[in-house]
Short mmCIF file of C-alpha atoms and ligand atoms in Angstrom, two decimals:
data_model
loop_
_atom_site.label_atom_id
_atom_site.label_comp_id
_atom_site.label_asym_id
_atom_site.label_seq_id
_atom_site.Cartn_x
_atom_site.Cartn_y
_atom_site.Cartn_z
CA MET O 11 0.00 0.00 0.00
CA SER O 12 1.32 3.44 -0.82
CA VAL O 13 1.60 5.97 1.99
CA ASP O 14 -1.28 8.05 0.58
CA VAL O 15 -3.65 5.10 0.35
CA ASP O 16 -2.52 4.07 3.81
CA ASP O 17 -3.32 7.52 5.23
CA GLN O 18 -6.69 7.68 3.51
CA LEU O 19 -7.63 4.22 4.74
CA ALA O 20 -6.48 5.05 8.29
CA ALA O 21 -8.53 8.28 8.27
CA ARG O 22 -11.59 6.35 7.06
CA LEU O 23 -11.13 3.72 9.76
CA ARG O 24 -10.81 6.41 12.43
CA ARG O 25 -14.06 8.04 11.29
CA ARG O 26 -15.77 4.66 11.39
CA LEU O 27 -14.44 3.98 14.91
CA ALA O 28 -15.58 7.44 16.08
CA GLY O 29 -19.05 6.75 14.62
CA GLN O 30 -19.24 3.41 16.41
CA LEU O 31 -18.12 4.89 19.77
CA THR O 32 -20.69 7.67 19.39
CA ALA O 33 -23.44 5.16 18.63
CA ASP O 34 -22.39 3.12 21.69
CA GLY O 35 -22.72 6.26 23.85
CA ASP O 36 -19.04 6.29 24.89
CA LEU O 37 -18.10 9.29 22.77
CA ARG O 38 -20.36 12.17 23.71
CA SER O 39 -18.71 15.48 22.76
CA PRO O 40 -17.43 17.02 19.52
CA GLU O 41 -14.01 17.76 21.09
CA TRP O 42 -13.25 14.13 21.91
CA ARG O 43 -14.78 12.95 18.63
CA GLN O 44 -12.35 15.16 16.76
CA ALA O 45 -9.48 13.71 18.80
CA VAL O 46 -10.51 10.12 17.92
CA GLU O 47 -10.82 11.07 14.25
CA THR O 48 -7.32 12.59 14.29
CA VAL O 49 -5.01 10.48 16.52
CA PRO O 50 -3.50 7.54 14.58
CA ARG O 51 -3.93 4.57 16.94
CA HIS O 52 -1.98 2.31 14.57
CA VAL O 53 1.20 4.34 15.23
CA PHE O 54 0.96 3.45 18.95
CA LEU O 55 0.47 -0.29 18.68
CA GLY O 56 4.11 -1.15 17.88
CA PRO O 57 5.28 -4.05 15.76
CA VAL O 58 3.72 -6.81 17.89
CA PHE O 59 0.43 -6.97 19.70
CA TYR O 60 -1.59 -9.91 20.97
CA ARG O 61 -5.04 -11.29 20.22
CA ARG O 62 -6.80 -13.09 23.09
CA ARG O 63 -7.76 -16.74 22.52
CA ASP O 64 -9.82 -18.49 25.19
CA THR O 65 -9.16 -22.23 24.94
CA ASP O 66 -9.78 -25.41 26.98
CA ARG O 67 -6.24 -24.96 28.32
CA GLY O 68 -6.94 -21.40 29.47
CA THR O 69 -6.19 -18.05 27.85
CA LEU O 70 -3.56 -17.91 25.12
CA TRP O 71 -2.13 -14.82 23.41
CA GLU O 72 -1.62 -14.97 19.67
CA PRO O 73 1.03 -12.52 18.41
CA ILE O 74 0.07 -10.32 15.49
CA THR O 75 3.31 -9.51 13.71
CA PRO O 76 4.22 -7.62 10.54
CA ASP O 77 5.33 -10.96 8.98
CA GLY O 78 2.06 -12.75 9.66
CA THR O 79 -0.48 -9.99 8.83
CA SER O 80 -0.81 -7.71 5.80
CA PRO O 81 -0.41 -3.94 6.37
CA ALA O 82 -4.08 -3.36 5.45
CA ASP O 83 -5.24 -6.00 7.94
CA ARG O 84 -3.03 -4.56 10.70
CA LEU O 85 -4.41 -1.12 10.01
CA SER O 86 -7.95 -2.35 10.21
CA LEU O 87 -7.25 -4.26 13.48
CA ALA O 88 -5.80 -1.06 14.98
CA TYR O 89 -9.16 0.69 14.58
CA GLU O 90 -11.34 -2.08 15.99
CA ASN O 91 -12.97 -1.32 19.32
CA VAL O 92 -10.74 -3.92 20.95
CA THR O 93 -8.12 -3.93 23.70
CA TRP O 94 -4.81 -5.00 22.17
CA VAL O 95 -2.36 -6.42 24.67
CA THR O 96 1.14 -5.12 23.93
CA GLN O 97 3.20 -6.72 26.71
CA LEU O 98 3.06 -10.00 28.65
CA ASP O 99 4.62 -10.69 32.06
CA GLY O 100 6.44 -7.35 32.05
CA GLU O 101 8.95 -8.69 29.52
CA ASP O 102 10.26 -7.17 26.38
CA ALA O 103 11.06 -10.49 24.69
CA PRO O 104 10.98 -10.91 20.89
CA ALA O 105 7.62 -12.03 19.44
CA PRO O 106 7.10 -15.76 19.99
CA PRO O 107 6.33 -17.87 16.89
CA GLY O 108 2.84 -18.87 18.08
CA PRO O 109 0.25 -18.38 20.84
CA VAL O 110 1.67 -18.17 24.36
CA THR O 111 0.43 -18.02 27.93
CA GLY O 112 1.17 -15.00 30.10
CA ALA O 113 -0.31 -12.19 32.14
CA PRO O 114 -0.92 -8.93 30.26
CA THR O 115 1.15 -6.10 31.73
CA SER O 116 0.43 -3.42 29.13
CA SER O 117 -2.12 -2.79 26.43
CA SER O 118 -3.78 -0.26 24.24
CA THR O 119 -7.03 -0.08 26.18
CA LEU O 120 -10.42 -0.61 24.54
CA PRO O 121 -11.03 2.68 22.67
CA GLY O 122 -14.63 2.76 23.94
CA LEU O 123 -13.36 2.72 27.52
CA VAL O 124 -10.58 5.23 26.83
CA VAL O 125 -13.00 7.82 25.45
CA ARG O 126 -15.66 7.09 28.01
CA MET O 127 -13.12 7.81 30.77
CA LEU O 128 -11.91 10.95 29.00
CA GLU O 129 -15.51 12.17 28.79
CA ASP O 130 -16.05 11.26 32.46
CA LEU O 131 -12.91 13.22 33.39
CA GLN O 132 -14.79 16.45 32.57
CA VAL O 133 -11.76 18.30 31.20
CA GLU O 134 -11.99 21.90 30.15
CA ASP O 135 -9.74 24.04 27.96
CA GLY O 136 -6.62 25.08 29.87
CA HIS O 137 -6.70 22.16 32.32
CA ASN O 138 -3.41 20.65 33.46
CA VAL O 139 -3.71 16.83 33.42
CA LEU O 140 -1.67 14.04 34.99
CA GLU O 141 -2.10 10.59 33.43
CA ILE O 142 -0.82 7.46 35.15
CA GLY O 143 -0.05 4.46 32.90
CA THR O 144 1.18 5.81 29.55
CA GLY O 145 1.26 2.33 28.01
CA THR O 146 1.32 2.75 24.23
CA GLY O 147 0.75 6.51 24.51
CA TYR O 148 -2.56 6.45 22.60
CA SER O 149 -4.67 7.92 25.40
CA THR O 150 -1.86 10.44 26.08
CA ALA O 151 -2.07 11.54 22.44
CA LEU O 152 -5.85 12.02 22.71
CA LEU O 153 -5.27 14.26 25.75
CA CYS O 154 -2.60 16.22 23.85
CA HIS O 155 -4.96 16.71 20.93
CA ARG O 156 -7.68 18.02 23.24
CA LEU O 157 -5.59 20.19 25.61
CA GLY O 158 -2.21 20.84 23.98
CA ASP O 159 1.12 19.14 24.71
CA SER O 160 2.15 21.54 27.46
CA ARG O 161 -0.86 20.60 29.59
CA VAL O 162 -0.30 16.84 29.58
CA THR O 163 2.03 14.84 31.84
CA SER O 164 2.00 11.06 31.59
CA VAL O 165 3.83 8.63 33.88
CA GLU O 166 4.82 5.09 32.93
CA VAL O 167 6.61 2.73 35.31
CA ASP O 168 8.16 0.52 32.61
CA PRO O 169 11.17 2.23 30.95
CA VAL O 170 10.93 0.24 27.70
CA LEU O 171 7.23 1.02 27.29
CA GLY O 172 7.75 4.65 28.29
CA GLY O 173 10.52 5.06 25.70
CA ARG O 174 8.40 3.45 23.00
CA ALA O 175 5.43 5.66 23.86
CA ARG O 176 7.61 8.78 23.68
CA ASP O 177 8.80 7.76 20.19
CA ALA O 178 5.27 6.99 18.99
CA LEU O 179 3.97 10.29 20.37
CA GLN O 180 6.71 12.13 18.53
CA ARG O 181 5.96 10.27 15.27
CA ALA O 182 2.30 11.23 15.64
CA GLY O 183 3.28 14.87 16.21
CA TYR O 184 2.81 15.19 20.00
CA SER O 185 5.33 16.09 22.71
CA PRO O 186 3.79 15.89 26.20
CA THR O 187 5.93 15.35 29.30
CA VAL O 188 6.42 11.58 29.63
CA VAL O 189 8.03 10.57 32.90
CA ILE O 190 9.40 7.10 33.65
CA ARG O 191 8.74 6.30 37.30
CA ASP O 192 6.19 4.84 39.67
CA GLY O 193 3.04 6.82 38.89
CA LEU O 194 1.74 6.26 42.42
CA THR O 195 4.14 9.05 43.41
CA GLY O 196 2.72 11.35 40.73
CA TRP O 197 4.99 14.03 39.26
CA PRO O 198 5.21 17.02 41.62
CA HIS O 199 7.23 19.20 39.21
CA ARG O 200 4.19 20.01 37.06
CA ALA O 201 1.61 20.13 39.87
CA PRO O 202 -0.98 21.32 40.72
CA TYR O 203 -3.15 19.25 38.39
CA ASP O 204 -6.78 19.96 37.55
CA ARG O 205 -7.33 16.34 36.59
CA VAL O 206 -5.64 13.01 37.40
CA ILE O 207 -6.58 9.97 35.33
CA ALA O 208 -5.17 6.46 35.77
CA THR O 209 -5.29 3.67 33.23
CA CYS O 210 -4.00 1.16 35.74
CA SER O 211 -5.99 0.30 38.87
CA VAL O 212 -5.11 0.88 42.53
CA ARG O 213 -6.06 -0.70 45.86
CA ARG O 214 -6.23 2.74 47.50
CA ILE O 215 -5.81 6.30 46.25
CA PRO O 216 -2.12 7.33 46.46
CA SER O 217 -1.68 10.34 48.73
CA ALA O 218 0.58 12.04 46.12
CA TRP O 219 -2.39 12.35 43.76
CA LEU O 220 -4.27 14.31 46.41
CA THR O 221 -1.40 16.62 47.36
CA GLN O 222 -0.58 17.26 43.68
CA SER O 223 -4.19 18.09 42.77
CA ARG O 224 -5.74 21.52 42.86
CA PRO O 225 -8.64 21.85 45.38
CA GLY O 226 -11.75 21.03 43.35
CA GLY O 227 -9.68 18.86 40.99
CA ILE O 228 -10.95 15.47 39.84
CA ILE O 229 -9.27 12.07 40.17
CA LEU O 230 -10.62 9.30 37.93
CA VAL O 231 -9.30 5.83 38.71
CA THR O 232 -10.38 2.22 38.92
CA VAL O 233 -10.19 0.92 42.47
CA SER O 234 -9.54 -2.82 42.40
CA GLY O 235 -8.08 -5.51 44.60
CA TRP O 236 -6.67 -8.98 44.86
CA LEU O 237 -10.00 -10.72 44.26
CA TYR O 238 -10.24 -8.73 40.99
CA GLY O 239 -13.34 -6.85 42.06
CA SER O 240 -13.22 -3.38 40.57
CA ALA O 241 -15.09 -0.07 40.34
CA LEU O 242 -14.41 3.20 38.55
CA ALA O 243 -14.21 6.07 41.08
CA ARG O 244 -14.51 9.79 40.34
CA LEU O 245 -13.34 11.86 43.29
CA THR O 246 -13.32 15.59 43.88
CA VAL O 247 -10.31 16.73 45.86
CA THR O 248 -11.23 18.91 48.83
CA GLY O 249 -7.78 19.28 50.47
CA PRO O 250 -4.26 17.80 50.61
CA ASP O 251 -5.55 14.72 52.42
CA SER O 252 -9.24 14.72 51.64
CA ALA O 253 -11.51 13.88 48.73
CA GLU O 254 -14.93 12.43 48.14
CA GLY O 255 -16.75 11.01 45.22
CA GLU O 256 -18.86 8.49 43.44
CA PHE O 257 -18.50 5.21 41.63
CA LEU O 258 -19.55 5.38 38.00
CA PRO O 259 -21.81 2.77 36.40
CA GLY O 260 -20.44 -0.01 34.21
CA THR O 261 -18.04 -2.89 34.57
CA VAL O 262 -14.63 -1.26 34.24
CA SER O 263 -11.43 -3.13 35.02
CA PHE O 264 -7.75 -2.37 34.47
CA MET O 265 -4.48 -4.13 35.13
CA GLN O 266 -3.23 -3.25 38.59
CA ALA O 267 -0.56 -0.63 39.21
CA ARG O 268 2.55 -2.75 39.59
CA PRO O 269 3.27 -1.87 43.26
CA HIS O 270 -0.36 -2.77 44.12
CA ALA O 271 -0.39 -6.15 42.35
CA ALA O 272 -0.98 -9.28 44.43
CA PRO O 273 2.15 -11.06 45.66
CA PRO O 274 2.64 -14.74 44.70
CA ILE O 275 0.02 -16.72 46.60
CA GLY O 276 2.51 -19.39 47.72
CA ARG O 277 1.60 -22.70 49.39
CA LEU O 278 -2.05 -23.35 50.14
CA PRO O 279 -3.21 -24.61 53.55
CA SER O 280 -4.56 -28.14 53.85
CA GLN O 281 -8.22 -28.62 52.95
CA ASP O 282 -8.64 -30.78 56.05
CA ALA O 283 -7.64 -28.14 58.63
CA GLY O 284 -9.93 -25.58 60.30
CA GLU O 285 -13.58 -25.55 61.28
CA GLN O 286 -16.25 -26.59 58.81
CA ARG O 287 -19.81 -25.29 58.40
CA ARG O 288 -22.36 -24.97 55.68
CA ALA O 289 -21.83 -21.83 53.56
CA VAL O 290 -24.65 -19.33 52.95
CA PHE O 291 -22.98 -17.92 49.82
CA GLY O 292 -20.93 -20.05 47.43
CA ALA O 293 -18.47 -19.56 44.59
CA GLU O 294 -21.15 -17.99 42.39
CA ILE O 295 -20.22 -14.66 43.97
CA PHE O 296 -16.85 -14.74 42.20
CA THR O 297 -18.52 -14.34 38.82
CA ASP O 298 -21.08 -11.73 39.89
CA TRP O 299 -19.71 -8.18 39.54
CA THR O 300 -21.05 -6.35 42.60
CA PRO O 301 -21.01 -9.29 45.08
CA LEU O 302 -17.37 -9.96 44.17
CA TRP O 303 -16.53 -6.31 44.87
CA ILE O 304 -18.38 -6.42 48.22
CA ALA O 305 -16.45 -9.58 49.15
CA GLN O 306 -13.20 -7.81 48.35
CA LEU O 307 -14.15 -4.76 50.42
CA ALA O 308 -14.86 -7.06 53.36
CA ALA O 309 -11.63 -9.05 52.98
CA PRO O 310 -9.16 -6.79 51.15
CA GLY O 311 -6.06 -8.85 51.91
CA VAL O 312 -7.50 -12.04 50.42
CA GLN O 313 -6.31 -13.81 47.30
CA ARG O 314 -8.14 -16.73 45.69
CA MET O 315 -6.98 -19.91 44.04
CA THR O 316 -9.20 -22.59 42.52
CA VAL O 317 -8.22 -26.23 42.81
CA SER O 318 -9.85 -29.06 40.88
CA THR O 319 -8.81 -32.69 40.88
CA ASP O 320 -9.89 -35.32 38.35
CA GLY O 321 -12.50 -33.06 36.74
CA ALA O 322 -14.41 -32.67 40.04
CA PRO O 323 -16.04 -29.23 40.67
CA ALA O 324 -13.41 -26.78 41.83
CA ALA O 325 -12.80 -25.88 45.46
CA HIS O 326 -11.73 -22.29 46.16
CA CYS O 327 -9.01 -21.36 48.60
CA LEU O 328 -9.12 -17.84 50.04
CA LEU O 329 -5.90 -16.88 51.70
CA ASP O 330 -4.90 -13.74 53.61
CA ARG O 331 -1.16 -14.16 54.24
CA GLU O 332 -0.83 -11.05 56.43
CA ALA O 333 -3.78 -12.07 58.62
CA ARG O 334 -2.50 -15.70 58.60
CA SER O 335 -6.05 -16.82 57.85
CA TRP O 336 -7.72 -18.92 55.22
CA ALA O 337 -11.04 -20.34 54.08
CA TRP O 338 -11.67 -23.28 51.77
CA LEU O 339 -14.95 -23.13 49.90
CA ILE O 340 -15.86 -26.70 49.04
CA PRO O 341 -18.63 -27.73 46.59
CA GLY O 342 -21.33 -30.08 47.90
CA GLU O 343 -24.41 -31.66 46.34
CA HIS O 344 -27.11 -29.72 44.44
CA GLY O 345 -25.20 -26.43 44.27
CA THR O 346 -24.51 -26.24 48.01
CA TRP O 347 -21.19 -25.19 49.50
CA SER O 348 -19.42 -25.78 52.77
CA VAL O 349 -16.58 -23.73 54.16
CA ARG O 350 -13.54 -24.64 56.27
CA GLN O 351 -11.85 -21.71 57.95
CA GLY O 352 -8.73 -21.28 60.04
CA GLY O 353 -6.45 -18.61 61.51
CA PRO O 354 -7.26 -15.58 63.66
CA CYS O 355 -9.81 -14.14 61.15
CA ARG O 356 -12.83 -16.04 59.88
CA LEU O 357 -12.56 -14.76 56.32
CA TRP O 358 -15.74 -16.31 54.90
CA ASP O 359 -17.73 -15.13 57.95
CA ARG O 360 -16.63 -11.58 57.10
CA VAL O 361 -17.51 -11.97 53.43
CA GLU O 362 -20.93 -13.44 54.24
CA ALA O 363 -21.69 -10.72 56.81
CA ALA O 364 -20.93 -8.04 54.20
CA LEU O 365 -22.97 -9.79 51.51
CA THR O 366 -25.90 -10.28 53.87
CA ALA O 367 -25.85 -6.58 54.79
CA TRP O 368 -25.72 -5.70 51.09
CA HIS O 369 -28.70 -8.00 50.36
CA ASN O 370 -30.61 -6.46 53.28
CA ALA O 371 -29.92 -2.99 51.84
CA GLY O 372 -31.69 -4.07 48.63
CA ARG O 373 -28.63 -5.18 46.61
CA PRO O 374 -27.66 -1.64 45.50
CA PRO O 375 -25.35 -1.30 42.48
CA GLN O 376 -21.84 0.11 42.75
CA GLN O 377 -22.95 3.60 41.77
CA ALA O 378 -25.01 3.81 44.98
CA PHE O 379 -21.77 3.73 47.01
CA ARG O 380 -19.30 6.55 47.62
CA LEU O 381 -15.62 6.80 48.49
CA GLY O 382 -14.53 9.26 51.16
CA ILE O 383 -10.98 10.18 52.15
CA THR O 384 -10.36 12.13 55.35
CA CYS O 385 -7.10 12.39 57.30
CA GLY O 386 -5.66 9.61 55.19
CA GLU O 387 -8.43 7.13 55.95
CA GLN O 388 -10.17 5.86 52.82
CA ARG O 389 -13.65 4.38 53.15
CA VAL O 390 -16.23 3.02 50.75
CA PHE O 391 -19.68 3.68 52.20
CA LEU O 392 -23.33 3.37 51.35
CA PRO O 393 -25.03 6.69 52.23
CA GLY O 394 -28.03 6.43 54.53
CA THR O 395 -26.90 3.11 55.99
CA GLY O 396 -24.18 2.22 58.47
CA LEU O 397 -22.41 0.19 55.81
CA SER O 398 -18.76 1.09 55.19
CA TRP O 399 -15.44 -0.62 54.63
CA PRO O 400 -11.89 0.84 54.75
CA LEU O 401 -9.65 0.40 51.73
CA PRO O 402 -6.42 -1.44 52.59
CA ALA O 403 -3.58 0.67 54.05
C1 LIG N 521 -3.75 -0.55 30.38
S1 LIG N 521 -2.13 0.02 30.15
C2 LIG N 521 -2.28 1.70 29.69
C3 LIG N 521 -3.03 1.98 28.45
C4 LIG N 521 -2.66 3.30 27.83
N1 LIG N 521 -3.17 4.42 28.57
C5 LIG N 521 -3.06 3.33 26.37
O1 LIG N 521 -4.08 3.90 26.04
O2 LIG N 521 -2.34 2.76 25.58
C6 LIG N 521 -1.60 0.20 31.83
C7 LIG N 521 -0.18 0.74 31.94
O3 LIG N 521 0.05 1.12 33.28
C8 LIG N 521 1.42 0.91 33.53
N2 LIG N 521 1.63 0.93 34.97
C9 LIG N 521 1.42 -0.08 35.87
N3 LIG N 521 1.77 0.32 37.09
C10 LIG N 521 2.20 1.60 36.99
C11 LIG N 521 2.69 2.56 37.92
N4 LIG N 521 2.82 2.26 39.21
N5 LIG N 521 3.05 3.77 37.45
C12 LIG N 521 2.93 4.09 36.14
N6 LIG N 521 2.49 3.22 35.21
C13 LIG N 521 2.11 2.00 35.63
C14 LIG N 521 1.70 -0.41 32.86
O4 LIG N 521 3.08 -0.61 32.66
C15 LIG N 521 0.90 -0.25 31.58
O5 LIG N 521 1.70 0.25 30.55
#
């Protein structure tokens, strides 16, 4: 394909993507629509990205390389409303010859989610924005298009990814400040910020984001945890150690900020130890968005591992290493579950108490809850009820 044809095709694909995102309700304003129609996502994807394949053996990642895909096909993939994983296991290894296993550690986020978050960020002309998680640089470029390079600072923890994003931004004609460091510490040199947006998730809001925000500034970030419950929070900063805000509707999840990721789970306790009782709630809560999030709020230090032998239904081990406590959730007959718990904390008792309270409150959705930060304490609460849980320290 000649460069001209390439450019024309890319421009057409961008217009089509913008139309689709508008129809889906993610793209809501002319300013962001113009950004989507202008910023060349294909420039940010790099030579290799990965397509997800769910198989009997689990999730595999199929590399899409310049050798295996025609330029026109790569261009068209770049403008699909799809998340393209660009790094696995934090490694910068050469593209493997075929599908591989691995945990995604960077991606070009689903364009629908990127623009939805940018709309939700409520930016205005002249705003100074801090972005955490540069990744490919695509969302950074959208911000530059909307606000101008001098008003955008983006922080990426991975030096290889940060360097690549800088190059791609330059090729696309943008030159924001890209900083390589742990974004949980922000970037004080260009503070105060009117807006902070994170495209990686956190277990609690880093204090640096509060101190580096202007009073009245907005922080938009996914709050997640080690059970992989997650909710998109929009907070208004009220002081250097205070903020309050809402959870937005939808099922938004992001890879966790690297310092907040779960440690290796290690050895599991024996299934025979501890006290056994019949469970009120079973493993169905792990696949139900809001109950999973409530469980995580109630037991924020818990990680989960499923264990299945000889094709039998899986048992679930919940382990809180710091609290030296565990619970085994064991399948019984006719969809029933029993639980065996040990250690100083009865983890499943806590989860069930929280879920029961949530049921009694009428099973409200995430957007009924709020997040408040005062004097460093961070609490998710349900207004009008006594229900609240602290985020982990
Ligand atoms: C989902 S990707 C970002 C997507 C990106 N905004 C885009 O549109 O291409 C998340 C990124 O956050 C980065 N990240 C993880 N922890 C971080 C941290 N503590 N500070 C800064 N970046 C971090 C990852 O390396 C990864 O590149």
